[in-house]
Structures are given as structure tokens and as C-alpha cells.
CSV table of N, CA and C in Angstrom, one decimal:
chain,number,residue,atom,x,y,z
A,1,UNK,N,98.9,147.8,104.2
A,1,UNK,CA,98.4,146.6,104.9
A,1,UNK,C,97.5,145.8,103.9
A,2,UNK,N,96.8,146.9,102.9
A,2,UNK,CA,95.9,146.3,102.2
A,2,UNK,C,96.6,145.2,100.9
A,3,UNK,N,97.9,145.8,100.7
A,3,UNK,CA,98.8,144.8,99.6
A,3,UNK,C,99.1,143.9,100.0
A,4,UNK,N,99.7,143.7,101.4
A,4,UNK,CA,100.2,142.8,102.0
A,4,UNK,C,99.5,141.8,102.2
A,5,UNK,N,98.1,141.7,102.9
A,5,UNK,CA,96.6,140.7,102.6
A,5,UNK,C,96.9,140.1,101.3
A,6,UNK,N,96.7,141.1,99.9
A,6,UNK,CA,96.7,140.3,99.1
A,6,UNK,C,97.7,139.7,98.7
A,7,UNK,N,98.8,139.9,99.0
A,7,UNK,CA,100.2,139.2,98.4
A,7,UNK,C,100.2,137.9,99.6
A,8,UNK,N,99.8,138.1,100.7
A,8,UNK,CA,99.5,136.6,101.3
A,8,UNK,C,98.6,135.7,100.8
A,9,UNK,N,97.2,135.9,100.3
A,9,UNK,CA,96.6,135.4,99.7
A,9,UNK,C,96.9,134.9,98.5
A,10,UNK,N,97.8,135.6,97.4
A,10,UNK,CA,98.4,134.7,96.5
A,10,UNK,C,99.3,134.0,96.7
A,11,UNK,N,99.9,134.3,97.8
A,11,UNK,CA,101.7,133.2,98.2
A,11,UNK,C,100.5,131.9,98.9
A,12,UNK,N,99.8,131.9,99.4
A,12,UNK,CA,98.5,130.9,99.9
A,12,UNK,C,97.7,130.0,98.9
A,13,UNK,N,97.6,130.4,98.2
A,13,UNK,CA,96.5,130.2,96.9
A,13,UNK,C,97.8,129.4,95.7
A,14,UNK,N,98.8,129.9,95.8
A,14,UNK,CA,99.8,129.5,95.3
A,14,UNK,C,100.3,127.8,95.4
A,15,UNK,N,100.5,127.9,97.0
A,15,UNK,CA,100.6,126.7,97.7
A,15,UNK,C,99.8,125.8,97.5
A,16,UNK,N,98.6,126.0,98.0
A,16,UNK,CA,97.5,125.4,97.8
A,16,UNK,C,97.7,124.9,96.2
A,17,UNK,N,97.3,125.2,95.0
A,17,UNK,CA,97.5,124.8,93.7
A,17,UNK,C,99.0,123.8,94.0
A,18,UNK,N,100.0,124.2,94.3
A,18,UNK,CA,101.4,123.3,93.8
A,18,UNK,C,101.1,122.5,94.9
A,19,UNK,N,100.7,122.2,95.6
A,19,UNK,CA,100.3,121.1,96.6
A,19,UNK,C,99.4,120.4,96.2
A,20,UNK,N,98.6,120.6,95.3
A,20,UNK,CA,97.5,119.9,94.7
A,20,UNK,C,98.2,118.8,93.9
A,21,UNK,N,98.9,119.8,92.9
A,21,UNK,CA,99.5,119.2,91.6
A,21,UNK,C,100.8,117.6,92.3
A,22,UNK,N,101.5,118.4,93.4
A,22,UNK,CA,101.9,117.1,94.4
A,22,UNK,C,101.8,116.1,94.5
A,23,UNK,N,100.3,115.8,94.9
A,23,UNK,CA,100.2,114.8,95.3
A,23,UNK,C,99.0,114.1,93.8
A,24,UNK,N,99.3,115.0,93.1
A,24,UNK,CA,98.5,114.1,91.7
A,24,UNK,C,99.4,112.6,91.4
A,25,UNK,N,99.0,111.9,90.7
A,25,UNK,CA,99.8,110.6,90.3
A,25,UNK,C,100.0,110.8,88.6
A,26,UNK,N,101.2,110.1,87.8
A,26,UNK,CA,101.5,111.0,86.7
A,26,UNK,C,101.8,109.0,86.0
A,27,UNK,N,102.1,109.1,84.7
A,27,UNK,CA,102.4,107.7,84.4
A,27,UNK,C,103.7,106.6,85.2
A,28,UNK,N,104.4,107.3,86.0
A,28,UNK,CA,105.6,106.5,87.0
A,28,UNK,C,105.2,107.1,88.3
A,29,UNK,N,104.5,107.5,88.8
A,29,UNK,CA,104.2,107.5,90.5
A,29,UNK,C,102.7,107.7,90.4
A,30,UNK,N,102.6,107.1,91.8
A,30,UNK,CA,101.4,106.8,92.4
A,30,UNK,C,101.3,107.5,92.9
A,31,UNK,N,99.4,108.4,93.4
A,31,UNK,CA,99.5,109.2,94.2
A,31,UNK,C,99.0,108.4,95.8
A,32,UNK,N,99.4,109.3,96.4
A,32,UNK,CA,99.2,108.6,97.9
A,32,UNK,C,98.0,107.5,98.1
A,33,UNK,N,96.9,108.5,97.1
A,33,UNK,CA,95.5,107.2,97.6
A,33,UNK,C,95.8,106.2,96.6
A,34,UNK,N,96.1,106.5,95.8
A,34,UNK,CA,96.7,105.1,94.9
A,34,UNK,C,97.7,104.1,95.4
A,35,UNK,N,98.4,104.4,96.4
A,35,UNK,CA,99.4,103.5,96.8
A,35,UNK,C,98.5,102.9,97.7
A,36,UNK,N,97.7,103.2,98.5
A,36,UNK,CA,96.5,103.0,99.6
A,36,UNK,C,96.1,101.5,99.1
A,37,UNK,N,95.3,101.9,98.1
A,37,UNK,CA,94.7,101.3,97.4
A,37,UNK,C,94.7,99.7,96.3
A,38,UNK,N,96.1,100.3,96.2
A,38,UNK,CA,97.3,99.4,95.4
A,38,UNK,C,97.5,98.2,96.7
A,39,UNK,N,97.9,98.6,98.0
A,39,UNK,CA,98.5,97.9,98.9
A,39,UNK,C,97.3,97.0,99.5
A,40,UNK,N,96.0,97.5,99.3
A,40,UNK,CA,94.9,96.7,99.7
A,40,UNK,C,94.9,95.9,98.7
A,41,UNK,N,94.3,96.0,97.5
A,41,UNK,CA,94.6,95.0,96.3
A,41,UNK,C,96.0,94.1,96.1
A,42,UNK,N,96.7,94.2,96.7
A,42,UNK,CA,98.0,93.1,96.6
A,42,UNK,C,97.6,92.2,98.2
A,43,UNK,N,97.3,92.9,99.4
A,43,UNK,CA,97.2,92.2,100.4
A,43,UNK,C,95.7,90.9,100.3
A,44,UNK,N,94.5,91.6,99.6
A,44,UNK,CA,93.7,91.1,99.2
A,44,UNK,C,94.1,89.4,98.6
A,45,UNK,N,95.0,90.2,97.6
A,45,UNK,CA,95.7,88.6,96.5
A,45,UNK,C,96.1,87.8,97.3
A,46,UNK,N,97.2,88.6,98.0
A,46,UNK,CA,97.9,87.2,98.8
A,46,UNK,C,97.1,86.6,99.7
A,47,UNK,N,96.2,87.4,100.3
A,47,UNK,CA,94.9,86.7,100.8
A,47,UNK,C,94.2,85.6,100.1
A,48,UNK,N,94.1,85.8,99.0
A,48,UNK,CA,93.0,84.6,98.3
A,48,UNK,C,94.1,83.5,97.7
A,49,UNK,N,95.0,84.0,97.4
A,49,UNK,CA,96.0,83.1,96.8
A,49,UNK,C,96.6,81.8,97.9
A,50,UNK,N,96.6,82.9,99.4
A,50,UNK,CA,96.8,81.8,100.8
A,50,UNK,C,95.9,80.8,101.0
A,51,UNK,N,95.0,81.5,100.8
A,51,UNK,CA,93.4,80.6,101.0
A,51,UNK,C,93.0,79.3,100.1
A,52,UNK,N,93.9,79.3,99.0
A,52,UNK,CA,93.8,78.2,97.9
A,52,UNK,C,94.7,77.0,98.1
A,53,UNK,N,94.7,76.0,99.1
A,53,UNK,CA,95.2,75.2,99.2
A,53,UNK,C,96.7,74.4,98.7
A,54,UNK,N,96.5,74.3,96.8
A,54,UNK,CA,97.1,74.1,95.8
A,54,UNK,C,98.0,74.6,95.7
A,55,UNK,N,98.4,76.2,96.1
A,55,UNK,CA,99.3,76.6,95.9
A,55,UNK,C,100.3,77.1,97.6
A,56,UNK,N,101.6,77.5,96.7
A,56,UNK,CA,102.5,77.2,97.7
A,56,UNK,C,102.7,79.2,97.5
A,57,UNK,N,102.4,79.5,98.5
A,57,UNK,CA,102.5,81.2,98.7
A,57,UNK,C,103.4,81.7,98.6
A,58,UNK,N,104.5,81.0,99.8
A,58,UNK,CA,105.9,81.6,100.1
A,58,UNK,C,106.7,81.7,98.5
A,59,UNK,N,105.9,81.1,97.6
A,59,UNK,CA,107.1,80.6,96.2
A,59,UNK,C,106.4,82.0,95.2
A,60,UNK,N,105.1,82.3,95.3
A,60,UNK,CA,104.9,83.8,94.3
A,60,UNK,C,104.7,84.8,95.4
A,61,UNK,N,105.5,85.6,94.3
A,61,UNK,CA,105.2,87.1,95.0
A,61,UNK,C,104.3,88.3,94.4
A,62,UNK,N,103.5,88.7,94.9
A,62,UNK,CA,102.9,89.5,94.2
A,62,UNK,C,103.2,91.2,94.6
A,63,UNK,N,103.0,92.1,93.3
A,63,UNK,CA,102.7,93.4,93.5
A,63,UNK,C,101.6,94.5,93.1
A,64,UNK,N,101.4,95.3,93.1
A,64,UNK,CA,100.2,96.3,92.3
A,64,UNK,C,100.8,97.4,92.0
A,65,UNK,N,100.5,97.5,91.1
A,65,UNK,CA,100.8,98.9,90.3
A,65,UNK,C,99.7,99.7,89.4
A,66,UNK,N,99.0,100.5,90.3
A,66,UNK,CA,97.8,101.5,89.4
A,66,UNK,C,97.1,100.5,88.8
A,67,UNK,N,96.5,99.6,90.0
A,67,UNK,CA,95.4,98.4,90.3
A,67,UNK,C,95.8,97.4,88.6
A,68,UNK,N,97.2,97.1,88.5
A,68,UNK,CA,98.0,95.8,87.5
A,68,UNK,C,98.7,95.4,88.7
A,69,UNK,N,98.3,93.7,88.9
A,69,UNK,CA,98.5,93.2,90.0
A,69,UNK,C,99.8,92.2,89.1
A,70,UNK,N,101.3,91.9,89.4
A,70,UNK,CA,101.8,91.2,88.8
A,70,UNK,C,102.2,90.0,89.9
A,71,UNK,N,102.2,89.1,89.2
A,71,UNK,CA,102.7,87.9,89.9
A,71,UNK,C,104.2,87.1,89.2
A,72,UNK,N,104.5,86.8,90.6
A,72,UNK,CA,106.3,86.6,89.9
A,72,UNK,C,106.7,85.2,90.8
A,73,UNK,N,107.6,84.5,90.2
A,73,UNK,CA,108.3,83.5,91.1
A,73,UNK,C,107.7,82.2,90.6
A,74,UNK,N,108.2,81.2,91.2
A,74,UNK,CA,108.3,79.6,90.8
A,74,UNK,C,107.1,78.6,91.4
A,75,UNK,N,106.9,78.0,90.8
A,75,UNK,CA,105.8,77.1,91.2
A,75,UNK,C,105.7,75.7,89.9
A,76,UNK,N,104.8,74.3,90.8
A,76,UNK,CA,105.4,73.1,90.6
A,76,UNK,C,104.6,72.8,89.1
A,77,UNK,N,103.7,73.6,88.8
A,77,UNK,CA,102.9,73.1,87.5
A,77,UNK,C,102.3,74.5,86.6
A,78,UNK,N,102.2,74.1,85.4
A,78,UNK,CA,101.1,74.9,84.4
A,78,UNK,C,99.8,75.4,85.2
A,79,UNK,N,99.2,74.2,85.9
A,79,UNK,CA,97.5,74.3,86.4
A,79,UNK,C,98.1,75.6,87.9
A,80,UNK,N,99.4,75.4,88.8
A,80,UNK,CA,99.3,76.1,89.4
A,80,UNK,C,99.3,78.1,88.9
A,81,UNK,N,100.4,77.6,87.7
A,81,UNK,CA,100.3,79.0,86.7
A,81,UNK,C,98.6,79.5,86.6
A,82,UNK,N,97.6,78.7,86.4
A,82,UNK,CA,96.2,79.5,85.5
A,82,UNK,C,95.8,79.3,86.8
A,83,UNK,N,96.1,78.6,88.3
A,83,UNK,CA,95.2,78.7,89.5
A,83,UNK,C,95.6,80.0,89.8
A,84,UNK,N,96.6,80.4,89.8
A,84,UNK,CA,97.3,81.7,90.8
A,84,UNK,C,96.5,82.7,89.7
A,85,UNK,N,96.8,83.0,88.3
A,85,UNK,CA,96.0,84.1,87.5
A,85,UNK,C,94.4,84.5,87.9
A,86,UNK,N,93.9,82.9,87.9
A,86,UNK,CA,92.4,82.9,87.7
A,86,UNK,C,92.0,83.5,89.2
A,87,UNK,N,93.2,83.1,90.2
A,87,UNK,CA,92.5,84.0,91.5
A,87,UNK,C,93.0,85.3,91.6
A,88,UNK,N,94.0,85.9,91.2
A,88,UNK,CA,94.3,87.6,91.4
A,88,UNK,C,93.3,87.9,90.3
A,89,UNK,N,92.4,87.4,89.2
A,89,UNK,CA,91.7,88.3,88.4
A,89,UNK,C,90.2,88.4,89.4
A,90,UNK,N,89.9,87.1,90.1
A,90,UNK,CA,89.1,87.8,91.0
A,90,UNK,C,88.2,88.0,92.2
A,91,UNK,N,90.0,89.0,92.2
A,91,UNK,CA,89.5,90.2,93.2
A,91,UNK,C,89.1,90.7,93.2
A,92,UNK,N,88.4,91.5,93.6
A,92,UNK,CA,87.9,93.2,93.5
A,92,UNK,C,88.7,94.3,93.6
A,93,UNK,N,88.7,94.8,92.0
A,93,UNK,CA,89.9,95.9,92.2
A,93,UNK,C,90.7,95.8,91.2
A,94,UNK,N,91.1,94.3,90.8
A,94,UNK,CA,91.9,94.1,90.0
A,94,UNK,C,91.6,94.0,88.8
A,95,UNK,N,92.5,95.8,87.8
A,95,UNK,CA,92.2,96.0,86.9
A,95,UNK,C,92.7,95.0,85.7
A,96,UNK,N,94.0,94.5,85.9
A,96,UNK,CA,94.5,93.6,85.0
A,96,UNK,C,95.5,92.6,85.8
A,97,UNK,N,95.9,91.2,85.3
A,97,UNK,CA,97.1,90.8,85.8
A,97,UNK,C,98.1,90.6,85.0
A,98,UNK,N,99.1,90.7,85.3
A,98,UNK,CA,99.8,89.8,84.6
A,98,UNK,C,100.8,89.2,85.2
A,99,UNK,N,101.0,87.5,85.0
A,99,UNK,CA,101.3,86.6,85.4
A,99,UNK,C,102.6,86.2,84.6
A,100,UNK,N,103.6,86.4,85.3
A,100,UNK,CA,104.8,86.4,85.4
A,100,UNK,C,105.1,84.8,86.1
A,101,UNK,N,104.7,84.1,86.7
A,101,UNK,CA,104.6,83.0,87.1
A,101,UNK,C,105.9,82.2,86.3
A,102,UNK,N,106.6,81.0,86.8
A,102,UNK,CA,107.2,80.4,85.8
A,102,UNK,C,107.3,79.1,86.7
A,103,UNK,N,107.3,77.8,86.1
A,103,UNK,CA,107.0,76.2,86.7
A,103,UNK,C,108.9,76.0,86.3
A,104,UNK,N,109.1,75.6,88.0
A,104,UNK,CA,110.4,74.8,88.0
A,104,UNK,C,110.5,73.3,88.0
């Protein structure tokens, strides 16, 4: 009875460690709170980016990736290129951008 405790307690303890290591985040996946986190910081952007009159929302799309917020798609000038940058850099949260932006 008394082995059996302890061989549960390692099959337990076991778990527990490979469960840990699970949900860690590694250089190509996010861990859960990171995706959390990530998804606030991009809603954030398109938030402030909607809020800027000058620019046309529906035309950039934004994403985050381990708080690198990128921005992608078309828009009518240069000035709207450094308006959209200068407002995803700041947010709060946002570790880097990069502006992928391109003027049609």
C-alpha cells in the first residue's frame, strides 16, 4: 500500500512538471497568457488606429506576436504610413512594430 502512495505520487508530480513545461511558450508558440495578452495589445491598436480620424481602418490589418505588433495592407499616403507606426508604438505594451504598411 505503502509503494503504491508513492508511485502515485510520482505518476502526479510527473504530470504536474510535463504540464508545466506545456503550457511554457518557446521561440514559435505563445503560451496561453501570451496569447491573452497579445490579443489585448492588437485590440488596443485597432482601437487607437480607429480613433485617428486620417486613417482608413478597414485598409490595415494588424497582429501581435510576443508583444511585435505588425501592421500590413494599403493605404493612400507616406504621412498615413508614419501616422499608423507612430500610433501602434504608443500603446501600452507594445514592445516593437513593424510596419509593413504600403501606399497605393
Amino acid at each position: 500500500m505503502l509503494k503504491l502512495q508513492r508511485i502515485l505520487r510520482l505518476v502526479v508530480c510527473a504530470g504536474l512538471v510535463g504540464a508545466s513545461f506545456g503550457c511554457a511558450s518557446s521561440r514559435t508558440h505563445e503560451s496561453t497568457g501570451e496569447y491573452v495578452d497579445n490579443t489585448v495589445i492588437t485590440t488596443k491598436v485597432k482601437a487607437a488606429i480607429f480613433n485617428e480620424a486620417s486613417l482608413k481602418t478597414l485598409q490595415i490589418s494588424v497582429k501581435t506576436y510576443k508583444d511585435e505588433v505588425q501592421l500590413s495592407g494599403f493605404v493612400d499616403s507616406a504621412q498615413s504610413v508614419a501616422k499608423a507606426g507612430e500610433i501602434a508604438r504608443s500603446v501600452p505594451g507594445v514592445g516593437s512594430v513593424k510596419n509593413d504598411l504600403r501606399v497605393k
